[in-house]
Amino acid sequence: MSEASAPRDRAEALDSADELAKRRELFVLDDAPGVTYLDGNSLGALPAAVPGRIEDVVRRQWGELRIRSWQESGWWTAPERIGDLIAPLVGAAPGQIVAGDSTSVNVFKAVVGAVRLTRDGGAPGAGGRDEVLVDATTFPTDGYIAESAARMTGCRVRPVAPGELAGALGPRTAAVLLNHVDYRTGRLHDLPGLTAAVHAAGAHVVWDLCHSAGALPVGLDAHGVDLAVGCTYKYLNGGPGSPAYLYVRSGLQDRFDSPLPGWNSHVEPFGMRREFEPAPGALRGRVGTPDILSMLALEAALEVWDGVPVESVRAKSLALTDFFLECVEAYVPGGRLECLTPRAHAERGSQITLGCADAAEVMPRLIGRGVIGDFRPPDALRFGFTPLYLGFGEVERAARVLAEVVA
Ligand SMILES: Cc1ncc(COP(=O)(O)O)c(C=O)c1O
């Protein structure tokens, strides 16, 4: 076997042993070889069931049934029904997640909610707790919103690297906002350990699952997470701008005091009462009229998960990212690219980020050659690996094209 053919042969063997390979047929993807989609960590591919469902929602449910669809087509209960479809993917029992709004809006609900839970829940020194600790490398929207949420609750934001969180927690901590997987480097943070540390400090934690849900097991219930948010347009393939979701642990729901109480979070939405009385359970995380077209596209998109354990997705994700790194090492001259994603499986999400001085020029050239990743300033080439529709042959090709482009 020649040096150059070794990764190609490995790819063939890995593809034929791949138990998830058939799932690709559930997506609309380029049939012709020559395009490798490595941007599912930004926008997941289109599940084939979605166009037909949207056609039915628009033509029949809206066009013919009109207002009756709020009941007869299940529009009114879609946020909690779809929340229950997301639940097993993030390790949550039913009744704790509602779909709706954007991640940004849900970060706001969750951070203010977490501060109120800590302050009103009798945590030791609750009144003096005036710090919201935020992942220092967070996706910007989380930081902006946490800052505003902190100001509104009389707190101040303190940025902290997740690895240094333990030393920063203390009697002033009201809430903590962390990303499960870092959007830029693909680093996976220690959700069980950090959640336990926040609890030991008497505070509540909010996890942003945008880059982990649908790519790896999260275990929200098992690890006692308080609140979590996430988007559905990345590894959950819900489509551009699809609704996000909010998880509130069942034991906290009665005390969860949303800063955005709307008529949809009211115990009796059609009672049209002047006073607000929150609905029981996760429903109080809802706000206003749900975005039904996007919501029902998401519901159809989630069908690709039927019968797929997240654990097998994780196993394939690690195999794909390992194989990509192996191919990059075999093809790209040493020193040209620097892997910014941790090698250790326990610290890796489903993305590989390669540092490259001329990344801004390299990525458009890669895209021109059919390798679709993305660029994050100043120097990051990001490649997302979606196990449900990606094969090892494509990964080998992407690494080969990358080597040619950077040569
Ligand atoms: C970690 C993280 N949080 C939040 C967002 C964005 O939130 P929104 O859906 O409100 O735009 C993203 C988008 O990529 C993200 O990666």
PDB file of C-alpha atoms in Angstrom, residues 26-291:
ATOM      1  CA  LEU A  26     -32.791  10.994   5.124  1.00  0.00           C
ATOM      2  CA  PHE A  27     -31.112  14.258   4.075  1.00  0.00           C
ATOM      3  CA  VAL A  28     -30.986  16.359   0.938  1.00  0.00           C
ATOM      4  CA  LEU A  29     -27.292  16.478   0.037  1.00  0.00           C
ATOM      5  CA  ASP A  30     -25.182  16.746  -3.085  1.00  0.00           C
ATOM      6  CA  ASP A  31     -25.212  13.412  -4.885  1.00  0.00           C
ATOM      7  CA  ALA A  32     -22.201  14.171  -7.033  1.00  0.00           C
ATOM      8  CA  PRO A  33     -18.903  13.612  -5.261  1.00  0.00           C
ATOM      9  CA  GLY A  34     -17.066  16.899  -5.040  1.00  0.00           C
ATOM     10  CA  VAL A  35     -18.915  18.680  -2.255  1.00  0.00           C
ATOM     11  CA  THR A  36     -18.174  17.889   1.380  1.00  0.00           C
ATOM     12  CA  TYR A  37     -20.416  19.686   3.823  1.00  0.00           C
ATOM     13  CA  LEU A  38     -18.463  20.417   6.994  1.00  0.00           C
ATOM     14  CA  ASP A  39     -20.616  23.272   8.227  1.00  0.00           C
ATOM     15  CA  GLY A  40     -23.352  21.400  10.080  1.00  0.00           C
ATOM     16  CA  ASN A  41     -22.091  23.127  13.227  1.00  0.00           C
ATOM     17  CA  SER A  42     -23.449  26.355  11.701  1.00  0.00           C
ATOM     18  CA  LEU A  43     -26.442  25.198   9.664  1.00  0.00           C
ATOM     19  CA  GLY A  44     -27.427  21.534   9.505  1.00  0.00           C
ATOM     20  CA  ALA A  45     -28.434  20.017   6.155  1.00  0.00           C
ATOM     21  CA  LEU A  46     -32.075  19.761   5.099  1.00  0.00           C
ATOM     22  CA  PRO A  47     -33.871  16.586   6.238  1.00  0.00           C
ATOM     23  CA  ALA A  48     -35.804  15.176   3.284  1.00  0.00           C
ATOM     24  CA  ALA A  49     -39.100  15.029   5.234  1.00  0.00           C
ATOM     25  CA  VAL A  50     -39.224  18.795   5.798  1.00  0.00           C
ATOM     26  CA  PRO A  51     -40.422  20.184   2.432  1.00  0.00           C
ATOM     27  CA  GLY A  52     -43.455  17.863   2.305  1.00  0.00           C
ATOM     28  CA  ARG A  53     -44.392  18.687   5.905  1.00  0.00           C
ATOM     29  CA  ILE A  54     -44.143  22.410   5.303  1.00  0.00           C
ATOM     30  CA  GLU A  55     -46.262  22.051   2.176  1.00  0.00           C
ATOM     31  CA  ASP A  56     -48.957  20.351   4.280  1.00  0.00           C
ATOM     32  CA  VAL A  57     -48.713  22.890   7.094  1.00  0.00           C
ATOM     33  CA  VAL A  58     -49.068  25.778   4.665  1.00  0.00           C
ATOM     34  CA  ARG A  59     -51.635  24.417   2.204  1.00  0.00           C
ATOM     35  CA  ARG A  60     -53.870  22.261   4.391  1.00  0.00           C
ATOM     36  CA  GLN A  61     -53.360  23.294   8.012  1.00  0.00           C
ATOM     37  CA  TRP A  62     -53.202  27.027   7.302  1.00  0.00           C
ATOM     38  CA  GLY A  63     -54.853  27.219   3.860  1.00  0.00           C
ATOM     39  CA  GLU A  64     -57.860  25.024   4.624  1.00  0.00           C
ATOM     40  CA  LEU A  65     -58.230  24.581   8.373  1.00  0.00           C
ATOM     41  CA  ARG A  66     -57.068  28.103   9.157  1.00  0.00           C
ATOM     42  CA  ILE A  67     -57.769  29.062  12.806  1.00  0.00           C
ATOM     43  CA  ARG A  68     -58.948  25.528  13.646  1.00  0.00           C
ATOM     44  CA  SER A  69     -55.362  24.316  13.302  1.00  0.00           C
ATOM     45  CA  TRP A  70     -54.411  25.823  16.634  1.00  0.00           C
ATOM     46  CA  GLN A  71     -56.330  22.909  18.144  1.00  0.00           C
ATOM     47  CA  GLU A  72     -56.882  20.364  15.371  1.00  0.00           C
ATOM     48  CA  SER A  73     -53.327  20.419  13.985  1.00  0.00           C
ATOM     49  CA  GLY A  74     -51.748  20.711  17.419  1.00  0.00           C
ATOM     50  CA  TRP A  75     -50.256  24.150  16.826  1.00  0.00           C
ATOM     51  CA  TRP A  76     -50.941  25.409  20.332  1.00  0.00           C
ATOM     52  CA  THR A  77     -49.081  22.612  22.093  1.00  0.00           C
ATOM     53  CA  ALA A  78     -46.192  22.425  19.595  1.00  0.00           C
ATOM     54  CA  PRO A  79     -43.565  24.115  21.858  1.00  0.00           C
ATOM     55  CA  GLU A  80     -43.883  21.529  24.617  1.00  0.00           C
ATOM     56  CA  ARG A  81     -44.470  18.605  22.238  1.00  0.00           C
ATOM     57  CA  ILE A  82     -41.296  19.464  20.309  1.00  0.00           C
ATOM     58  CA  GLY A  83     -39.483  20.129  23.573  1.00  0.00           C
ATOM     59  CA  ASP A  84     -40.241  16.523  24.481  1.00  0.00           C
ATOM     60  CA  LEU A  85     -38.722  15.367  21.176  1.00  0.00           C
ATOM     61  CA  ILE A  86     -35.511  17.267  21.932  1.00  0.00           C
ATOM     62  CA  ALA A  87     -35.446  15.974  25.530  1.00  0.00           C
ATOM     63  CA  PRO A  88     -33.986  12.476  24.931  1.00  0.00           C
ATOM     64  CA  LEU A  89     -31.232  13.981  22.802  1.00  0.00           C
ATOM     65  CA  VAL A  90     -29.999  16.041  25.752  1.00  0.00           C
ATOM     66  CA  GLY A  91     -30.741  13.495  28.472  1.00  0.00           C
ATOM     67  CA  ALA A  92     -33.887  15.092  29.864  1.00  0.00           C
ATOM     68  CA  ALA A  93     -37.108  13.425  30.958  1.00  0.00           C
ATOM     69  CA  PRO A  94     -40.269  14.824  29.348  1.00  0.00           C
ATOM     70  CA  GLY A  95     -41.910  17.996  30.640  1.00  0.00           C
ATOM     71  CA  GLN A  96     -38.781  20.109  31.110  1.00  0.00           C
ATOM     72  CA  ILE A  97     -38.149  21.684  27.708  1.00  0.00           C
ATOM     73  CA  VAL A  98     -40.114  24.140  25.610  1.00  0.00           C
ATOM     74  CA  ALA A  99     -39.105  25.034  22.063  1.00  0.00           C
ATOM     75  CA  GLY A 100     -39.390  28.630  20.956  1.00  0.00           C
ATOM     76  CA  ASP A 101     -37.724  32.024  20.626  1.00  0.00           C
ATOM     77  CA  SER A 102     -34.029  32.320  19.782  1.00  0.00           C
ATOM     78  CA  THR A 103     -31.102  31.106  21.857  1.00  0.00           C
ATOM     79  CA  SER A 104     -30.330  34.730  22.683  1.00  0.00           C
ATOM     80  CA  VAL A 105     -33.808  35.279  24.146  1.00  0.00           C
ATOM     81  CA  ASN A 106     -33.625  32.025  26.075  1.00  0.00           C
ATOM     82  CA  VAL A 107     -30.219  32.987  27.497  1.00  0.00           C
ATOM     83  CA  PHE A 108     -31.905  36.091  28.876  1.00  0.00           C
ATOM     84  CA  LYS A 109     -34.763  34.124  30.450  1.00  0.00           C
ATOM     85  CA  ALA A 110     -32.349  31.577  31.896  1.00  0.00           C
ATOM     86  CA  VAL A 111     -29.742  33.953  33.332  1.00  0.00           C
ATOM     87  CA  VAL A 112     -32.266  36.238  35.002  1.00  0.00           C
ATOM     88  CA  GLY A 113     -34.174  33.129  36.113  1.00  0.00           C
ATOM     89  CA  ALA A 114     -30.991  31.624  37.597  1.00  0.00           C
ATOM     90  CA  VAL A 115     -30.150  34.785  39.557  1.00  0.00           C
ATOM     91  CA  ARG A 116     -33.696  34.912  40.918  1.00  0.00           C
ATOM     92  CA  LEU A 117     -33.605  31.212  41.854  1.00  0.00           C
ATOM     93  CA  THR A 118     -30.401  31.725  43.832  1.00  0.00           C
ATOM     94  CA  ARG A 119     -31.511  34.949  45.495  1.00  0.00           C
ATOM     95  CA  ASP A 120     -35.070  33.898  46.288  1.00  0.00           C
ATOM     96  CA  GLY A 121     -34.250  30.316  47.131  1.00  0.00           C
ATOM     97  CA  GLY A 122     -32.571  30.994  50.428  1.00  0.00           C
ATOM     98  CA  ALA A 123     -29.003  30.286  49.281  1.00  0.00           C
ATOM     99  CA  PRO A 124     -26.556  31.207  52.051  1.00  0.00           C
ATOM    100  CA  GLY A 125     -25.921  34.947  51.845  1.00  0.00           C
ATOM    101  CA  ALA A 126     -28.445  35.213  49.011  1.00  0.00           C
ATOM    102  CA  GLY A 127     -28.753  38.988  49.297  1.00  0.00           C
ATOM    103  CA  GLY A 128     -25.016  39.534  48.855  1.00  0.00           C
ATOM    104  CA  ARG A 129     -24.772  37.440  45.720  1.00  0.00           C
ATOM    105  CA  ASP A 130     -24.076  39.936  42.978  1.00  0.00           C
ATOM    106  CA  GLU A 131     -21.857  38.178  40.450  1.00  0.00           C
ATOM    107  CA  VAL A 132     -22.777  36.399  37.243  1.00  0.00           C
ATOM    108  CA  LEU A 133     -19.808  34.352  36.086  1.00  0.00           C
ATOM    109  CA  VAL A 134     -19.635  33.964  32.311  1.00  0.00           C
ATOM    110  CA  ASP A 135     -17.407  31.736  30.218  1.00  0.00           C
ATOM    111  CA  ALA A 136     -14.666  34.160  29.102  1.00  0.00           C
ATOM    112  CA  THR A 137     -14.554  32.696  25.580  1.00  0.00           C
ATOM    113  CA  THR A 138     -18.308  32.582  25.187  1.00  0.00           C
ATOM    114  CA  PHE A 139     -20.175  33.069  21.941  1.00  0.00           C
ATOM    115  CA  PRO A 140     -20.703  36.853  21.928  1.00  0.00           C
ATOM    116  CA  THR A 141     -24.502  36.908  22.213  1.00  0.00           C
ATOM    117  CA  ASP A 142     -24.377  35.059  25.547  1.00  0.00           C
ATOM    118  CA  GLY A 143     -21.914  37.618  26.898  1.00  0.00           C
ATOM    119  CA  TYR A 144     -23.930  40.619  25.725  1.00  0.00           C
ATOM    120  CA  ILE A 145     -27.153  39.257  27.146  1.00  0.00           C
ATOM    121  CA  ALA A 146     -25.604  38.144  30.419  1.00  0.00           C
ATOM    122  CA  GLU A 147     -24.224  41.660  30.832  1.00  0.00           C
ATOM    123  CA  SER A 148     -27.673  43.187  30.433  1.00  0.00           C
ATOM    124  CA  ALA A 149     -29.307  40.511  32.602  1.00  0.00           C
ATOM    125  CA  ALA A 150     -26.707  41.215  35.297  1.00  0.00           C
ATOM    126  CA  ARG A 151     -27.359  44.969  35.189  1.00  0.00           C
ATOM    127  CA  MET A 152     -31.095  44.400  35.481  1.00  0.00           C
ATOM    128  CA  THR A 153     -30.666  42.198  38.543  1.00  0.00           C
ATOM    129  CA  GLY A 154     -28.123  44.427  40.300  1.00  0.00           C
ATOM    130  CA  CYS A 155     -25.235  42.087  39.501  1.00  0.00           C
ATOM    131  CA  ARG A 156     -22.034  42.464  37.544  1.00  0.00           C
ATOM    132  CA  VAL A 157     -20.581  40.051  35.017  1.00  0.00           C
ATOM    133  CA  ARG A 158     -17.245  38.450  35.746  1.00  0.00           C
ATOM    134  CA  PRO A 159     -15.622  36.650  32.796  1.00  0.00           C
ATOM    135  CA  VAL A 160     -13.895  33.415  33.766  1.00  0.00           C
ATOM    136  CA  ALA A 161     -12.195  30.638  31.814  1.00  0.00           C
ATOM    137  CA  PRO A 162     -14.178  27.423  32.430  1.00  0.00           C
ATOM    138  CA  GLY A 163     -10.961  25.722  33.575  1.00  0.00           C
ATOM    139  CA  GLU A 164     -10.594  28.354  36.303  1.00  0.00           C
ATOM    140  CA  LEU A 165     -14.203  28.413  37.409  1.00  0.00           C
ATOM    141  CA  ALA A 166     -13.636  26.516  40.647  1.00  0.00           C
ATOM    142  CA  GLY A 167     -11.384  29.274  41.990  1.00  0.00           C
ATOM    143  CA  ALA A 168     -13.776  32.049  40.945  1.00  0.00           C
ATOM    144  CA  LEU A 169     -16.924  30.648  42.574  1.00  0.00           C
ATOM    145  CA  GLY A 170     -17.796  31.948  45.999  1.00  0.00           C
ATOM    146  CA  PRO A 171     -20.332  33.559  48.311  1.00  0.00           C
ATOM    147  CA  ARG A 172     -20.935  36.344  45.780  1.00  0.00           C
ATOM    148  CA  THR A 173     -21.861  34.012  42.921  1.00  0.00           C
ATOM    149  CA  ALA A 174     -25.486  34.361  41.878  1.00  0.00           C
ATOM    150  CA  ALA A 175     -25.410  32.490  38.563  1.00  0.00           C
ATOM    151  CA  VAL A 176     -22.997  30.958  36.068  1.00  0.00           C
ATOM    152  CA  LEU A 177     -23.365  30.810  32.276  1.00  0.00           C
ATOM    153  CA  LEU A 178     -21.209  28.303  30.402  1.00  0.00           C
ATOM    154  CA  ASN A 179     -20.935  26.846  26.917  1.00  0.00           C
ATOM    155  CA  HIS A 180     -20.857  23.073  26.727  1.00  0.00           C
ATOM    156  CA  VAL A 181     -18.696  23.191  23.587  1.00  0.00           C
ATOM    157  CA  ASP A 182     -16.711  26.302  22.671  1.00  0.00           C
ATOM    158  CA  TYR A 183     -17.961  27.597  19.293  1.00  0.00           C
ATOM    159  CA  ARG A 184     -14.505  28.606  18.147  1.00  0.00           C
ATOM    160  CA  THR A 185     -12.149  25.855  19.289  1.00  0.00           C
ATOM    161  CA  GLY A 186     -14.579  22.960  19.628  1.00  0.00           C
ATOM    162  CA  ARG A 187     -13.394  22.365  23.203  1.00  0.00           C
ATOM    163  CA  LEU A 188     -15.846  20.323  25.298  1.00  0.00           C
ATOM    164  CA  HIS A 189     -16.212  21.547  28.855  1.00  0.00           C
ATOM    165  CA  ASP A 190     -16.733  19.349  31.899  1.00  0.00           C
ATOM    166  CA  LEU A 191     -20.495  19.702  32.412  1.00  0.00           C
ATOM    167  CA  PRO A 192     -20.833  17.257  35.322  1.00  0.00           C
ATOM    168  CA  GLY A 193     -17.852  18.627  37.269  1.00  0.00           C
ATOM    169  CA  LEU A 194     -18.598  22.316  36.699  1.00  0.00           C
ATOM    170  CA  THR A 195     -22.294  21.877  37.496  1.00  0.00           C
ATOM    171  CA  ALA A 196     -21.387  20.204  40.791  1.00  0.00           C
ATOM    172  CA  ALA A 197     -18.925  22.999  41.609  1.00  0.00           C
ATOM    173  CA  VAL A 198     -21.556  25.703  40.988  1.00  0.00           C
ATOM    174  CA  HIS A 199     -24.008  23.848  43.221  1.00  0.00           C
ATOM    175  CA  ALA A 200     -21.420  23.485  45.966  1.00  0.00           C
ATOM    176  CA  ALA A 201     -21.053  27.276  45.873  1.00  0.00           C
ATOM    177  CA  GLY A 202     -24.820  27.655  46.377  1.00  0.00           C
ATOM    178  CA  ALA A 203     -25.570  29.066  42.906  1.00  0.00           C
ATOM    179  CA  HIS A 204     -27.404  27.986  39.761  1.00  0.00           C
ATOM    180  CA  VAL A 205     -25.898  27.184  36.385  1.00  0.00           C
ATOM    181  CA  VAL A 206     -27.074  27.783  32.818  1.00  0.00           C
ATOM    182  CA  TRP A 207     -25.525  25.713  30.036  1.00  0.00           C
ATOM    183  CA  ASP A 208     -25.549  26.746  26.355  1.00  0.00           C
ATOM    184  CA  LEU A 209     -25.834  23.520  24.367  1.00  0.00           C
ATOM    185  CA  CYS A 210     -25.744  25.012  20.848  1.00  0.00           C
ATOM    186  CA  HIS A 211     -22.631  23.062  19.872  1.00  0.00           C
ATOM    187  CA  SER A 212     -23.276  19.833  21.749  1.00  0.00           C
ATOM    188  CA  ALA A 213     -26.962  18.910  21.367  1.00  0.00           C
ATOM    189  CA  GLY A 214     -27.253  16.322  18.630  1.00  0.00           C
ATOM    190  CA  ALA A 215     -23.515  15.673  18.572  1.00  0.00           C
ATOM    191  CA  LEU A 216     -22.825  14.084  21.954  1.00  0.00           C
ATOM    192  CA  PRO A 217     -24.617  12.936  25.114  1.00  0.00           C
ATOM    193  CA  VAL A 218     -25.365  15.865  27.427  1.00  0.00           C
ATOM    194  CA  GLY A 219     -27.031  14.183  30.418  1.00  0.00           C
ATOM    195  CA  LEU A 220     -28.936  17.209  31.738  1.00  0.00           C
ATOM    196  CA  ASP A 221     -30.989  15.243  34.277  1.00  0.00           C
ATOM    197  CA  ALA A 222     -28.193  12.869  35.260  1.00  0.00           C
ATOM    198  CA  HIS A 223     -25.879  15.752  36.137  1.00  0.00           C
ATOM    199  CA  GLY A 224     -28.478  17.906  37.880  1.00  0.00           C
ATOM    200  CA  VAL A 225     -28.200  20.846  35.471  1.00  0.00           C
ATOM    201  CA  ASP A 226     -30.487  23.722  36.495  1.00  0.00           C
ATOM    202  CA  LEU A 227     -31.191  25.511  33.236  1.00  0.00           C
ATOM    203  CA  ALA A 228     -30.056  25.022  29.661  1.00  0.00           C
ATOM    204  CA  VAL A 229     -30.609  26.635  26.297  1.00  0.00           C
ATOM    205  CA  GLY A 230     -29.682  25.710  22.764  1.00  0.00           C
ATOM    206  CA  CYS A 231     -30.397  26.263  19.119  1.00  0.00           C
ATOM    207  CA  THR A 232     -31.808  23.669  16.741  1.00  0.00           C
ATOM    208  CA  TYR A 233     -30.315  24.776  13.432  1.00  0.00           C
ATOM    209  CA  LYS A 234     -26.906  23.139  13.888  1.00  0.00           C
ATOM    210  CA  TYR A 235     -26.702  19.401  14.721  1.00  0.00           C
ATOM    211  CA  LEU A 236     -30.496  19.196  15.097  1.00  0.00           C
ATOM    212  CA  ASN A 237     -30.988  20.313  11.471  1.00  0.00           C
ATOM    213  CA  GLY A 238     -34.101  22.423  12.149  1.00  0.00           C
ATOM    214  CA  GLY A 239     -33.382  24.970   9.394  1.00  0.00           C
ATOM    215  CA  PRO A 240     -32.280  28.592   9.255  1.00  0.00           C
ATOM    216  CA  GLY A 241     -33.526  30.465  12.308  1.00  0.00           C
ATOM    217  CA  SER A 242     -35.416  27.450  13.661  1.00  0.00           C
ATOM    218  CA  PRO A 243     -36.729  27.811  17.235  1.00  0.00           C
ATOM    219  CA  ALA A 244     -34.350  27.425  20.132  1.00  0.00           C
ATOM    220  CA  TYR A 245     -35.265  25.738  23.429  1.00  0.00           C
ATOM    221  CA  LEU A 246     -35.192  26.268  27.162  1.00  0.00           C
ATOM    222  CA  TYR A 247     -34.733  23.504  29.755  1.00  0.00           C
ATOM    223  CA  VAL A 248     -35.776  24.112  33.344  1.00  0.00           C
ATOM    224  CA  ARG A 249     -35.101  21.205  35.712  1.00  0.00           C
ATOM    225  CA  SER A 250     -38.396  19.843  37.069  1.00  0.00           C
ATOM    226  CA  GLY A 251     -37.430  20.480  40.698  1.00  0.00           C
ATOM    227  CA  LEU A 252     -36.962  24.200  39.948  1.00  0.00           C
ATOM    228  CA  GLN A 253     -39.948  24.827  37.732  1.00  0.00           C
ATOM    229  CA  ASP A 254     -42.310  26.018  40.459  1.00  0.00           C
ATOM    230  CA  ARG A 255     -39.780  28.672  41.456  1.00  0.00           C
ATOM    231  CA  PHE A 256     -38.638  29.621  37.949  1.00  0.00           C
ATOM    232  CA  ASP A 257     -39.580  33.280  37.605  1.00  0.00           C
ATOM    233  CA  SER A 258     -39.239  34.180  33.930  1.00  0.00           C
ATOM    234  CA  PRO A 259     -38.304  37.779  33.163  1.00  0.00           C
ATOM    235  CA  LEU A 260     -40.488  37.503  30.047  1.00  0.00           C
ATOM    236  CA  PRO A 261     -43.925  36.469  31.275  1.00  0.00           C
ATOM    237  CA  GLY A 262     -46.204  36.447  28.253  1.00  0.00           C
ATOM    238  CA  TRP A 263     -49.727  35.279  27.666  1.00  0.00           C
ATOM    239  CA  ASN A 264     -48.378  31.895  26.506  1.00  0.00           C
ATOM    240  CA  SER A 265     -46.715  31.395  29.882  1.00  0.00           C
ATOM    241  CA  HIS A 266     -49.940  32.179  31.742  1.00  0.00           C
ATOM    242  CA  VAL A 267     -51.832  29.426  33.537  1.00  0.00           C
ATOM    243  CA  GLU A 268     -54.942  30.409  31.618  1.00  0.00           C
ATOM    244  CA  PRO A 269     -53.878  32.027  28.332  1.00  0.00           C
ATOM    245  CA  PHE A 270     -57.390  32.514  27.047  1.00  0.00           C
ATOM    246  CA  GLY A 271     -58.686  33.832  30.378  1.00  0.00           C
ATOM    247  CA  MET A 272     -57.350  37.244  29.299  1.00  0.00           C
ATOM    248  CA  ARG A 273     -56.763  38.141  32.932  1.00  0.00           C
ATOM    249  CA  ARG A 274     -55.011  41.336  33.982  1.00  0.00           C
ATOM    250  CA  GLU A 275     -52.836  39.646  36.608  1.00  0.00           C
ATOM    251  CA  PHE A 276     -50.081  37.263  35.619  1.00  0.00           C
ATOM    252  CA  GLU A 277     -50.226  33.780  37.087  1.00  0.00           C
ATOM    253  CA  PRO A 278     -47.568  31.448  35.669  1.00  0.00           C
ATOM    254  CA  ALA A 279     -48.464  28.116  34.108  1.00  0.00           C
ATOM    255  CA  PRO A 280     -47.161  25.073  35.960  1.00  0.00           C
ATOM    256  CA  GLY A 281     -44.087  23.242  34.705  1.00  0.00           C
ATOM    257  CA  ALA A 282     -41.894  24.041  31.736  1.00  0.00           C
ATOM    258  CA  LEU A 283     -44.727  25.943  30.055  1.00  0.00           C
ATOM    259  CA  ARG A 284     -43.805  29.057  31.950  1.00  0.00           C
ATOM    260  CA  GLY A 285     -40.721  29.237  29.742  1.00  0.00           C
ATOM    261  CA  ARG A 286     -42.963  30.109  26.778  1.00  0.00           C
ATOM    262  CA  VAL A 287     -43.607  33.775  25.958  1.00  0.00           C
ATOM    263  CA  GLY A 288     -45.795  34.647  22.965  1.00  0.00           C
ATOM    264  CA  THR A 289     -47.336  33.049  19.886  1.00  0.00           C
ATOM    265  CA  PRO A 290     -45.024  30.335  18.590  1.00  0.00           C
ATOM    266  CA  ASP A 291     -43.446  30.576  15.144  1.00  0.00           C
TER     267      ASP A 291
END
